[in-house]
Coordinates of N, CA, C and O in Angstrom, one line a residue:
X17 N -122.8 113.7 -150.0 CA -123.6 113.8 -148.9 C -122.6 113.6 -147.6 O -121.8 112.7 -147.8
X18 N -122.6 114.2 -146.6 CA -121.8 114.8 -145.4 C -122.2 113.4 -144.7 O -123.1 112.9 -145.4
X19 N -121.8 112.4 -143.5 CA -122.0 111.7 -142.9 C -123.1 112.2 -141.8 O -124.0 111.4 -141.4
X20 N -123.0 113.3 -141.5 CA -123.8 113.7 -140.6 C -125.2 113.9 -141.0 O -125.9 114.1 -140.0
X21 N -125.7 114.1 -142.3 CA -126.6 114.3 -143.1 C -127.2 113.0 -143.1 O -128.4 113.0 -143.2
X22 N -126.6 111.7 -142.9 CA -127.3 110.6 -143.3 C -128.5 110.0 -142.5 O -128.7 110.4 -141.3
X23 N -129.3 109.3 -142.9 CA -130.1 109.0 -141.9 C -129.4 108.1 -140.6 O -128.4 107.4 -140.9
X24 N -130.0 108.2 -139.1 CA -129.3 107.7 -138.1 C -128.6 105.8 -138.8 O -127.5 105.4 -139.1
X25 N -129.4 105.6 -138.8 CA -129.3 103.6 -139.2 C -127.7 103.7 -140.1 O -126.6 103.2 -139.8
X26 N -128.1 104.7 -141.3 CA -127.0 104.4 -142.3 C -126.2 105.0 -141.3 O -125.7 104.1 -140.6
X27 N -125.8 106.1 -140.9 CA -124.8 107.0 -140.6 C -123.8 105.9 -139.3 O -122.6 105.6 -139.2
X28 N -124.9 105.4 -138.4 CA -123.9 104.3 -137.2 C -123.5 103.2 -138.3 O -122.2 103.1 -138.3
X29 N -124.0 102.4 -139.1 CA -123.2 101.5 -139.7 C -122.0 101.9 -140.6 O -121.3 101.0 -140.9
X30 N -121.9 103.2 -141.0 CA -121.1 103.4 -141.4 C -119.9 103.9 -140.7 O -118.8 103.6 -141.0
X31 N -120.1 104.6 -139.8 CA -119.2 104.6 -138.5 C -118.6 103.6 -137.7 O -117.4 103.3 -137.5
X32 N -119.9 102.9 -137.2 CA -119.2 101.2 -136.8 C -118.1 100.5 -137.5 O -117.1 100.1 -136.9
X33 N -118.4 100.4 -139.2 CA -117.4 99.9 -140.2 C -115.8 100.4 -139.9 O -114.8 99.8 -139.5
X34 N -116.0 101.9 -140.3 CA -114.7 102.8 -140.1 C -114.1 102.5 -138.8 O -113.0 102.0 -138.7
X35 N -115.0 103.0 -137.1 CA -114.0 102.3 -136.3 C -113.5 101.1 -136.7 O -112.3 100.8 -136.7
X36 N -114.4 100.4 -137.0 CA -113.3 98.7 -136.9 C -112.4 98.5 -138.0 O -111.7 97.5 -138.2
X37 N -112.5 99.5 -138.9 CA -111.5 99.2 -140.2 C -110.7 99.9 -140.5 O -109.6 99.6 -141.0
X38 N -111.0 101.0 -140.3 CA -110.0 102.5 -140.2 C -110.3 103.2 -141.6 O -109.4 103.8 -142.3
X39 N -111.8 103.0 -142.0 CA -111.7 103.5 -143.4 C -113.4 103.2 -143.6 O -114.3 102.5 -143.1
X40 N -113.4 104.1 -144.7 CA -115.5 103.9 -145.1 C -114.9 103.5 -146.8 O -114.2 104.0 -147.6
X41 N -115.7 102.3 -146.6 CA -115.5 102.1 -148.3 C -116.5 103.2 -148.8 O -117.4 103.9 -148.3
X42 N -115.7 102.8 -150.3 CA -116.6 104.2 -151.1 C -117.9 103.9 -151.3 O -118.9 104.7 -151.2
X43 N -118.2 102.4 -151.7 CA -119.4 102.0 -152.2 C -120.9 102.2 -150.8 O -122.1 102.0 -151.1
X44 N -120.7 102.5 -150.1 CA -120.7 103.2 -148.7 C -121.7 104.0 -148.9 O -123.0 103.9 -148.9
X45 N -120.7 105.0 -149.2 CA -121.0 106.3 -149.2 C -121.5 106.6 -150.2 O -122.2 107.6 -150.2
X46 N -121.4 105.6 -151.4 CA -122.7 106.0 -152.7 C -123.4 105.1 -152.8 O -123.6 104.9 -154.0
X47 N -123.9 104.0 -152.1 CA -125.2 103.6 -151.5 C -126.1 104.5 -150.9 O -127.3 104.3 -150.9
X48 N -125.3 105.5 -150.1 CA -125.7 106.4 -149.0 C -126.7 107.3 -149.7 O -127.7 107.9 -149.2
X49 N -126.4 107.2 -150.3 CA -127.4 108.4 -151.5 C -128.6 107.7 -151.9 O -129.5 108.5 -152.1
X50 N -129.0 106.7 -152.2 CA -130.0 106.0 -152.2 C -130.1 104.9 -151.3 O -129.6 103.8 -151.4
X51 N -131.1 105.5 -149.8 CA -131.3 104.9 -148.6 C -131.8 103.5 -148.8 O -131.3 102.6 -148.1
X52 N -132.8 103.4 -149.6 CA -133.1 102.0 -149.8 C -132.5 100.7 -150.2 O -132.3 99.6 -149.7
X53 N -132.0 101.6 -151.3 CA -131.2 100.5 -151.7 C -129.4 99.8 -150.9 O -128.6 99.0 -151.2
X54 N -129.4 101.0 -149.6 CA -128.4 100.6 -149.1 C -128.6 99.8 -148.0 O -127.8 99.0 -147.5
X55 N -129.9 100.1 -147.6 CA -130.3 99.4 -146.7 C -130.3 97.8 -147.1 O -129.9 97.0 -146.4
X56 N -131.0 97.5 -148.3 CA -131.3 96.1 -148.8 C -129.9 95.6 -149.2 O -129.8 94.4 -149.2
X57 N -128.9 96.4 -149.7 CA -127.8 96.0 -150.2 C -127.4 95.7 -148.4 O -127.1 94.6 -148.1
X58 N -127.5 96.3 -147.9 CA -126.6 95.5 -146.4 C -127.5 94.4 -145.6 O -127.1 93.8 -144.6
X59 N -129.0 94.2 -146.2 CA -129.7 92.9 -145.3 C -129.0 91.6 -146.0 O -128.6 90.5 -145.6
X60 N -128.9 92.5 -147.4 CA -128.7 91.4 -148.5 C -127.2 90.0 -147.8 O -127.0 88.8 -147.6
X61 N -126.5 91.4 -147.6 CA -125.3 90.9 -147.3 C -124.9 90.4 -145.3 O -123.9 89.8 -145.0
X62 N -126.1 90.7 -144.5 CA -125.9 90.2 -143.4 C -126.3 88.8 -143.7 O -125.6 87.8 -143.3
X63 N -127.4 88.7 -144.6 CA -128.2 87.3 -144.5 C -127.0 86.5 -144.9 O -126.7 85.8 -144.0
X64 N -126.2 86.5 -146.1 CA -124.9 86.1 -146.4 C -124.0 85.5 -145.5 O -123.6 84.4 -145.2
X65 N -123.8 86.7 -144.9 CA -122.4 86.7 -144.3 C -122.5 86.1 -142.7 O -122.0 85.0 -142.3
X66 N -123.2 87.1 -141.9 CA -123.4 86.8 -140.8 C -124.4 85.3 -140.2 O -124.9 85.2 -139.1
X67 N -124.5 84.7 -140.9 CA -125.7 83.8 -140.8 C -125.1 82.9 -140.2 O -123.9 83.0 -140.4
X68 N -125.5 81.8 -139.2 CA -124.7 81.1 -138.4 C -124.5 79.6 -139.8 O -125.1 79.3 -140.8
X69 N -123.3 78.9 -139.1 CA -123.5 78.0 -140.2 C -121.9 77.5 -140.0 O -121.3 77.7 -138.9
X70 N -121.4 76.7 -141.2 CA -120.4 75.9 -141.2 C -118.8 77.0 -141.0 O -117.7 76.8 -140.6
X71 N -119.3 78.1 -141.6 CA -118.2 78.8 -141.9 C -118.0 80.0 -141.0 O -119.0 80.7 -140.9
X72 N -116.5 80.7 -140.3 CA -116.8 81.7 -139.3 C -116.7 82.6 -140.7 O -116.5 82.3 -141.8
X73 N -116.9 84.4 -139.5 CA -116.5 85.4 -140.3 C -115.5 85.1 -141.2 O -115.7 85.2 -142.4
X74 N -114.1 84.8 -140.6 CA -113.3 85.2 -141.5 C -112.9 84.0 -142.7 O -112.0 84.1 -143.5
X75 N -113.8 82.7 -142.7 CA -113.6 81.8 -144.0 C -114.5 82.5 -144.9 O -114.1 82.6 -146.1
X76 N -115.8 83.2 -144.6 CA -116.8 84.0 -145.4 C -115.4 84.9 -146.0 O -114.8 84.6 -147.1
X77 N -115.1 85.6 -145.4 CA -114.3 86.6 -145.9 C -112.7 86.3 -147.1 O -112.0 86.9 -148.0
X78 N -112.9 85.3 -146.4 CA -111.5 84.4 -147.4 C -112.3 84.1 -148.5 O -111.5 84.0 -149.5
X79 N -113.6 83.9 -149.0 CA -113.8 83.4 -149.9 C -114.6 84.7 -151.0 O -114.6 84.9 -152.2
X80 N -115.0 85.5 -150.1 CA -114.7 86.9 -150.8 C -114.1 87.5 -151.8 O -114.4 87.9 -152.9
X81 N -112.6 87.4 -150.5 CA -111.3 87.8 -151.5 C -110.5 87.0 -152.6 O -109.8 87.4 -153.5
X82 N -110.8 85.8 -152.3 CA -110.3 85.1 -153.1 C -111.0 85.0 -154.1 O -110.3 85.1 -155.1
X83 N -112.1 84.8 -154.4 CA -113.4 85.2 -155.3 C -113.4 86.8 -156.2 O -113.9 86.9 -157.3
X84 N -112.9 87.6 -155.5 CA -113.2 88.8 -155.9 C -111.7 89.3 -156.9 O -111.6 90.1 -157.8
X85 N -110.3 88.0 -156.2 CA -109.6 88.2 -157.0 C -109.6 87.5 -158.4 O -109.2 88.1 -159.3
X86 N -110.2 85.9 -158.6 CA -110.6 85.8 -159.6 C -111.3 86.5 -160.3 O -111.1 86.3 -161.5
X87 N -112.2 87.3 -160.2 CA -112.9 88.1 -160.9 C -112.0 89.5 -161.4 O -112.4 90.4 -162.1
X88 N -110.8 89.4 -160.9 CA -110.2 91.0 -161.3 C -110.2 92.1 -160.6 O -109.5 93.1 -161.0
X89 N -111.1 92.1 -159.1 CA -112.1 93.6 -158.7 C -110.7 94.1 -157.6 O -110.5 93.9 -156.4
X90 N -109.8 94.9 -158.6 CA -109.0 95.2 -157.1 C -109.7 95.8 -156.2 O -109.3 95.8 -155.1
X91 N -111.0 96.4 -156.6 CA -111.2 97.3 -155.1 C -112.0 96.2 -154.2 O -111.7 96.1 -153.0
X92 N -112.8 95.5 -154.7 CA -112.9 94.7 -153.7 C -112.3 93.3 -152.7 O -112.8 92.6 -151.8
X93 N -110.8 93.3 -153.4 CA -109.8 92.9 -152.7 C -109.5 94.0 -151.7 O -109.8 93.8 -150.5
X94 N -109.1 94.7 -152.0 CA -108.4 95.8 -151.0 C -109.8 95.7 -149.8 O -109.8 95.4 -148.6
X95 N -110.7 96.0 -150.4 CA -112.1 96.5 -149.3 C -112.3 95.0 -148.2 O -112.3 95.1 -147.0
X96 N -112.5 94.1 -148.7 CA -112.6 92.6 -148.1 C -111.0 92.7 -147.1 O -110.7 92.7 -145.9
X97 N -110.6 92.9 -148.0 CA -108.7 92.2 -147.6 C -109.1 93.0 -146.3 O -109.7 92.3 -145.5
X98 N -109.0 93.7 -146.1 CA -108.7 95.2 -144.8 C -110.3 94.1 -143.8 O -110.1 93.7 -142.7
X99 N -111.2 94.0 -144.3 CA -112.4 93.1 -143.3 C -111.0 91.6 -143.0 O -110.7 91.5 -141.8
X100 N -110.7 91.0 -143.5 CA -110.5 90.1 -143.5 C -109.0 90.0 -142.3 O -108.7 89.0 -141.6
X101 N -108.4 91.0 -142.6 CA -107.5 91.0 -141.5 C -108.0 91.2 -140.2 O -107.7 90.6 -139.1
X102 N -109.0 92.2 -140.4 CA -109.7 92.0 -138.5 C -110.6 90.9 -138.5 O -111.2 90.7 -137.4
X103 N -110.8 90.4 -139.3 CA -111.4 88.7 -138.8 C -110.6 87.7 -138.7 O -110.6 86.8 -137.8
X104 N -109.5 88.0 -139.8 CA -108.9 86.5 -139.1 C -107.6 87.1 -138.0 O -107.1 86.4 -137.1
X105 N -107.2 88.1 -138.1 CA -106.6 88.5 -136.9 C -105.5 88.4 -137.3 O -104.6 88.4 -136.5
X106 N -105.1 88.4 -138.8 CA -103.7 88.2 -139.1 C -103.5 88.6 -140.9 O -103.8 88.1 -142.0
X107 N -103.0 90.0 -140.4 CA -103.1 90.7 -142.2 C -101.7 90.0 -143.3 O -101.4 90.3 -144.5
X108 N -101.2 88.9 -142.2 CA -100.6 88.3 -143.4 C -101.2 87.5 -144.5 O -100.9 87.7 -145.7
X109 N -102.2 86.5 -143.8 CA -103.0 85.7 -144.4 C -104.2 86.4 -145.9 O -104.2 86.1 -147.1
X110 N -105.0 87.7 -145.0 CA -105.0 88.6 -146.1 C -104.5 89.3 -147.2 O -105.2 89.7 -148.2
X111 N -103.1 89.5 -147.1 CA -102.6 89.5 -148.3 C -102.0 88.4 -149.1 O -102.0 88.5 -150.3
X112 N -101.6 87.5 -148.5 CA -101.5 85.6 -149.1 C -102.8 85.7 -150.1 O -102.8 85.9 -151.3
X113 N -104.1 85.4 -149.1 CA -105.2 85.0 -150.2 C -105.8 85.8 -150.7 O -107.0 85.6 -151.0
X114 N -105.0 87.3 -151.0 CA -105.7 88.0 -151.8 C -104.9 87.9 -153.4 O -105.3 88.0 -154.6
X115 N -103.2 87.5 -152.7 CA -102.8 87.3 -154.0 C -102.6 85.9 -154.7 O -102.5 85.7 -155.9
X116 N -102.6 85.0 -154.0 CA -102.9 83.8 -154.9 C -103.3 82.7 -153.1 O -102.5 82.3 -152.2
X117 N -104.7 82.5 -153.3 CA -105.0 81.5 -152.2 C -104.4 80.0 -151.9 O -104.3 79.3 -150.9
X118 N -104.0 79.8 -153.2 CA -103.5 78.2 -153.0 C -101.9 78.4 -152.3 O -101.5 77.4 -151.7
X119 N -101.3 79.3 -152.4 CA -100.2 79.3 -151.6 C -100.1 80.1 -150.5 O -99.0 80.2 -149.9
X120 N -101.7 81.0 -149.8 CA -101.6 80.9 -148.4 C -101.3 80.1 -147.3 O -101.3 78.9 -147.5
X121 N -100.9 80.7 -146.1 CA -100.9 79.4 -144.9 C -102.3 79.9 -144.5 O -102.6 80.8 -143.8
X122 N -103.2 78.8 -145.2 CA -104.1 78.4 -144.1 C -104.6 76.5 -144.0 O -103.9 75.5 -144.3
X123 N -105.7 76.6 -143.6 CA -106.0 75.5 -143.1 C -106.3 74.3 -144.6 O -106.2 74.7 -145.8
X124 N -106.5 73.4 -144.4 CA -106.8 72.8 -145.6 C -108.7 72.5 -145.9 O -109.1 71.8 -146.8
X125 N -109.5 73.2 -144.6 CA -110.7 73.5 -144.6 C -111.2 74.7 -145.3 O -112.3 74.9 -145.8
X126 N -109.8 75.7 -145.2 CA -110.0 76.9 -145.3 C -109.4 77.0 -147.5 O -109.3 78.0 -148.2
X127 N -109.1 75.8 -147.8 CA -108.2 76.0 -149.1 C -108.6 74.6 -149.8 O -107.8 73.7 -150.1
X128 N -110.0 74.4 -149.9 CA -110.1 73.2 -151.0 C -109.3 73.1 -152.1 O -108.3 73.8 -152.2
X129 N -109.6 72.2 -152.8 CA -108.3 72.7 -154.3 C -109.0 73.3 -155.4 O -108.3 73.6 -156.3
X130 N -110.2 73.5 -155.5 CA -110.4 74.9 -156.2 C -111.9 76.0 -155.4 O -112.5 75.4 -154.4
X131 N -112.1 76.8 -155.6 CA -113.0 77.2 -155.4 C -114.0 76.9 -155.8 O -114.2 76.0 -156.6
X132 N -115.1 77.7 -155.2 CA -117.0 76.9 -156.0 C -116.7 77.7 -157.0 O -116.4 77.2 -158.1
X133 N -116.6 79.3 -157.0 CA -116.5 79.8 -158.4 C -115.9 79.1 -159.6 O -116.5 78.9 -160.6
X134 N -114.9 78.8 -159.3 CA -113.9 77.9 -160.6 C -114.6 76.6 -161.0 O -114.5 76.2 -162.2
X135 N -115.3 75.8 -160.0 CA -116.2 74.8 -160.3 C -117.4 74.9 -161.3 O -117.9 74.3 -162.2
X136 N -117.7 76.4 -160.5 CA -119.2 77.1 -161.3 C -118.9 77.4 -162.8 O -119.5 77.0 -163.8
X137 N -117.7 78.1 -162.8 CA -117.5 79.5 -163.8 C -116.0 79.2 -164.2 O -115.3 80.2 -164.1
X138 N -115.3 78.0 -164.5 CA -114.3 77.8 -165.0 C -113.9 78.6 -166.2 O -114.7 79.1 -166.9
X139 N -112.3 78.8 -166.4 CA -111.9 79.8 -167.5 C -111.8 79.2 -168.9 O -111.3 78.1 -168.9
X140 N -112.3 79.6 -170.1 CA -111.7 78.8 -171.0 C -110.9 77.8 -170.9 O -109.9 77.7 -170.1
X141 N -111.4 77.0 -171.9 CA -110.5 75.9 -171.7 C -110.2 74.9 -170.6 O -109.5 74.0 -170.7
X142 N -110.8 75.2 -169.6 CA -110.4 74.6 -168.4 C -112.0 74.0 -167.8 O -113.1 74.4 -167.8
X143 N -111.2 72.7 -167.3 CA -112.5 72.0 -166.5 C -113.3 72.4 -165.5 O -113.1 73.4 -165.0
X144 N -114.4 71.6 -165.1 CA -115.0 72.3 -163.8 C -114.6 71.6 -162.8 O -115.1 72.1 -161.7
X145 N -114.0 70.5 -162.6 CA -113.8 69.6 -161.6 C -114.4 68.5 -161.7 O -115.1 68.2 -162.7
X146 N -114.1 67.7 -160.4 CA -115.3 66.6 -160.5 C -116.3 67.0 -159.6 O -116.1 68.0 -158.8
X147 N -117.7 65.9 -159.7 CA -118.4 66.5 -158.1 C -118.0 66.3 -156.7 O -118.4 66.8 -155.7
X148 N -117.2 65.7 -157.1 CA -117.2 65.5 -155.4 C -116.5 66.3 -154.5 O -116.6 66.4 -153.3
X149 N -115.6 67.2 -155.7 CA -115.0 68.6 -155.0 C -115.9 69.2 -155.3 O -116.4 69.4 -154.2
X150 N -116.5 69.6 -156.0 CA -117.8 71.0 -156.4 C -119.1 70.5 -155.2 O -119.8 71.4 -154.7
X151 N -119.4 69.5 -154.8 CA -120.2 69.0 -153.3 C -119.6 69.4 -152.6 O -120.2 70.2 -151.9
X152 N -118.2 69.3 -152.1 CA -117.5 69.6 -150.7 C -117.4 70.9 -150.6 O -117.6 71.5 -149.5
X153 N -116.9 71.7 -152.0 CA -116.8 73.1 -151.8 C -117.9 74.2 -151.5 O -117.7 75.2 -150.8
X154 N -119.5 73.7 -152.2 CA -120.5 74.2 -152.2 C -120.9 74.0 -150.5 O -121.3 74.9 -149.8
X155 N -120.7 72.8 -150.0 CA -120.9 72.6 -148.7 C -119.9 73.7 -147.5 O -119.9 73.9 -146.3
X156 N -119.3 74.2 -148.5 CA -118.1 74.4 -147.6 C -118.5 76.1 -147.4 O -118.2 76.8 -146.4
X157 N -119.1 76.5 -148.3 CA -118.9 77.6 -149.2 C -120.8 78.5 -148.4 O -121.0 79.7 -148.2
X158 N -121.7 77.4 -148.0 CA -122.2 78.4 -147.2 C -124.2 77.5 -148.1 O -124.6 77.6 -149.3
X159 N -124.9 76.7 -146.9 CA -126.1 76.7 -147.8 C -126.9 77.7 -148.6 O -127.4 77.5 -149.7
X160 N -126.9 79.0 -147.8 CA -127.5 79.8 -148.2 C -127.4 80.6 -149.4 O -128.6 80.9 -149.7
X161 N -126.3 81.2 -150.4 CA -126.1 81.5 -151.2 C -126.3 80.5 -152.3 O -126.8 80.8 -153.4
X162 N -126.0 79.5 -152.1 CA -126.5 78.5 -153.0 C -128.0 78.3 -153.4 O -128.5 78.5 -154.5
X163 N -128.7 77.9 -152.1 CA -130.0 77.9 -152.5 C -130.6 79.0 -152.9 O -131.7 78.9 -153.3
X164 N -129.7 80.4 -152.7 CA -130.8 81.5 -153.2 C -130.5 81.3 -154.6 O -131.5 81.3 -155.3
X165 N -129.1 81.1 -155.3 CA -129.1 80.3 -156.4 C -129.7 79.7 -157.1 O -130.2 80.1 -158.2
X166 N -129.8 78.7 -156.9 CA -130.4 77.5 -157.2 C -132.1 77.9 -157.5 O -132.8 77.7 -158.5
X167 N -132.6 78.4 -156.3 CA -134.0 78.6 -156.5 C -134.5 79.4 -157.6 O -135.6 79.3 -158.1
X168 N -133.5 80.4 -157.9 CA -133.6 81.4 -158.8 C -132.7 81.5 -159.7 O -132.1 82.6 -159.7
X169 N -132.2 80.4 -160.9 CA -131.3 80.4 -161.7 C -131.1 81.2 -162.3 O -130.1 82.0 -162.1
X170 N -132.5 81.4 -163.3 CA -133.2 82.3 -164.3 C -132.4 83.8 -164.1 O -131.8 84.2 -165.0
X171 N -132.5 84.3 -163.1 CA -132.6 85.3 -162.7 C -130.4 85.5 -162.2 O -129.8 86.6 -162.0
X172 N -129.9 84.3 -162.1 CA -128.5 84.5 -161.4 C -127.7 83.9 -162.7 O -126.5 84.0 -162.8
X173 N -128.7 83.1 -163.9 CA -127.0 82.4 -164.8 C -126.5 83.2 -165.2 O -125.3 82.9 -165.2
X174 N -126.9 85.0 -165.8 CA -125.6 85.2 -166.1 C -125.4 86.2 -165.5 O -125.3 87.2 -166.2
X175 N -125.2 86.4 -164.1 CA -124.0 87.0 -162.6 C -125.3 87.0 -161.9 O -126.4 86.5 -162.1
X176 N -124.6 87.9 -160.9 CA -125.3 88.6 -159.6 C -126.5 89.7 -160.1 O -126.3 90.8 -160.6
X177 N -128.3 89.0 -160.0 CA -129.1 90.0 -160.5 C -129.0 91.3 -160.0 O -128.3 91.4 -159.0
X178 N -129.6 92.4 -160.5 CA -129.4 93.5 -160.2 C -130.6 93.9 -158.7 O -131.8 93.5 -158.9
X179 N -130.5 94.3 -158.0 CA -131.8 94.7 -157.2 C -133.0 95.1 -157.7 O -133.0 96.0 -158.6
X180 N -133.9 94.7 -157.5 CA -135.6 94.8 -157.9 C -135.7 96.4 -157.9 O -135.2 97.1 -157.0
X181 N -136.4 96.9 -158.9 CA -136.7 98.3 -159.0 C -137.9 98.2 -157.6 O -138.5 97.2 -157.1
X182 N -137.9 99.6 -157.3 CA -138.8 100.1 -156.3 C -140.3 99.7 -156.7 O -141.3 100.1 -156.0

């Protein structure tokens, strides 16, 4: 589907993105194809991201990438990393915490000593922490994704549910 084809809403946010990034992620552009669900996939992710709270754009974004590199997802390294340089204003930091966060230069707000994921979803073999880092990090890490968690285990223990059929 042509950009120009899309409906107005999708077609400016997708433009908006590219000026400020210099690029349309793909996942974008094949959301774009099913309006609904791209639409809900991006409230999904304002309510996330943009929501006012303890953490700015670019700690959301650090925890992203750093998150998305434990998981493996190079493209979603590369896609975050590229947000993450125009949020924190410094694409060195972005490529630090996309390849291993504990030896970025950042803040020691910005680099607990593990992540909530690793707390959550530790690797074989390995511990989850104690609470009192898995409290500070979840605190650290954003109320809102948690309580949507929380409220809805059932539906999140094992990953990210899939969006509700129409």
């Amino acid at each position: 589907m042509d950009i120009a084809d899309m409906p107005d809403d999708i077609r400016d946010r997708i433009l908006a993105v590219q000026e400020k990034s210099g690029f349309v992620p793909n996942v974008f552009l094949t959301l774009a194809h099913r309006p609904d669900e791209f639409r809900a996939f991006f409230a999904y992710h304002d309510a996330l991201m943009d929501k006012p709270g303890n953490l700015s754009k670019a700690e959301c974004e650090m925890i992203v990438v750093a998150t998305s590199n434990l998981n493996q997802c190079q493209y979603c390294v590369v896609a975050h990393g590229a947000i993450l340089r125009i949020r924190a204003k410094n694409p060195l930091i972005a490529d630090q915490v996309a390849v291993n966060y504990r030896k970025a230069d950042i803040t020691a707000r910005q680099n607990p000593n593990e992540t909530t994921l690793q707390h959550l979803d530790p690797a074989p073999g390995e511990t989850a922490g104690g609470f009192a880092e898995t409290a500070e990090n979840i605190a650290l890490a954003g109320a809102p994704l948690v309580d949507r968690i929380v409220a809805d285990w059932q539906a999140w223990k094992d990953g990210v549910p899939p969006l509700p059929a129409d």
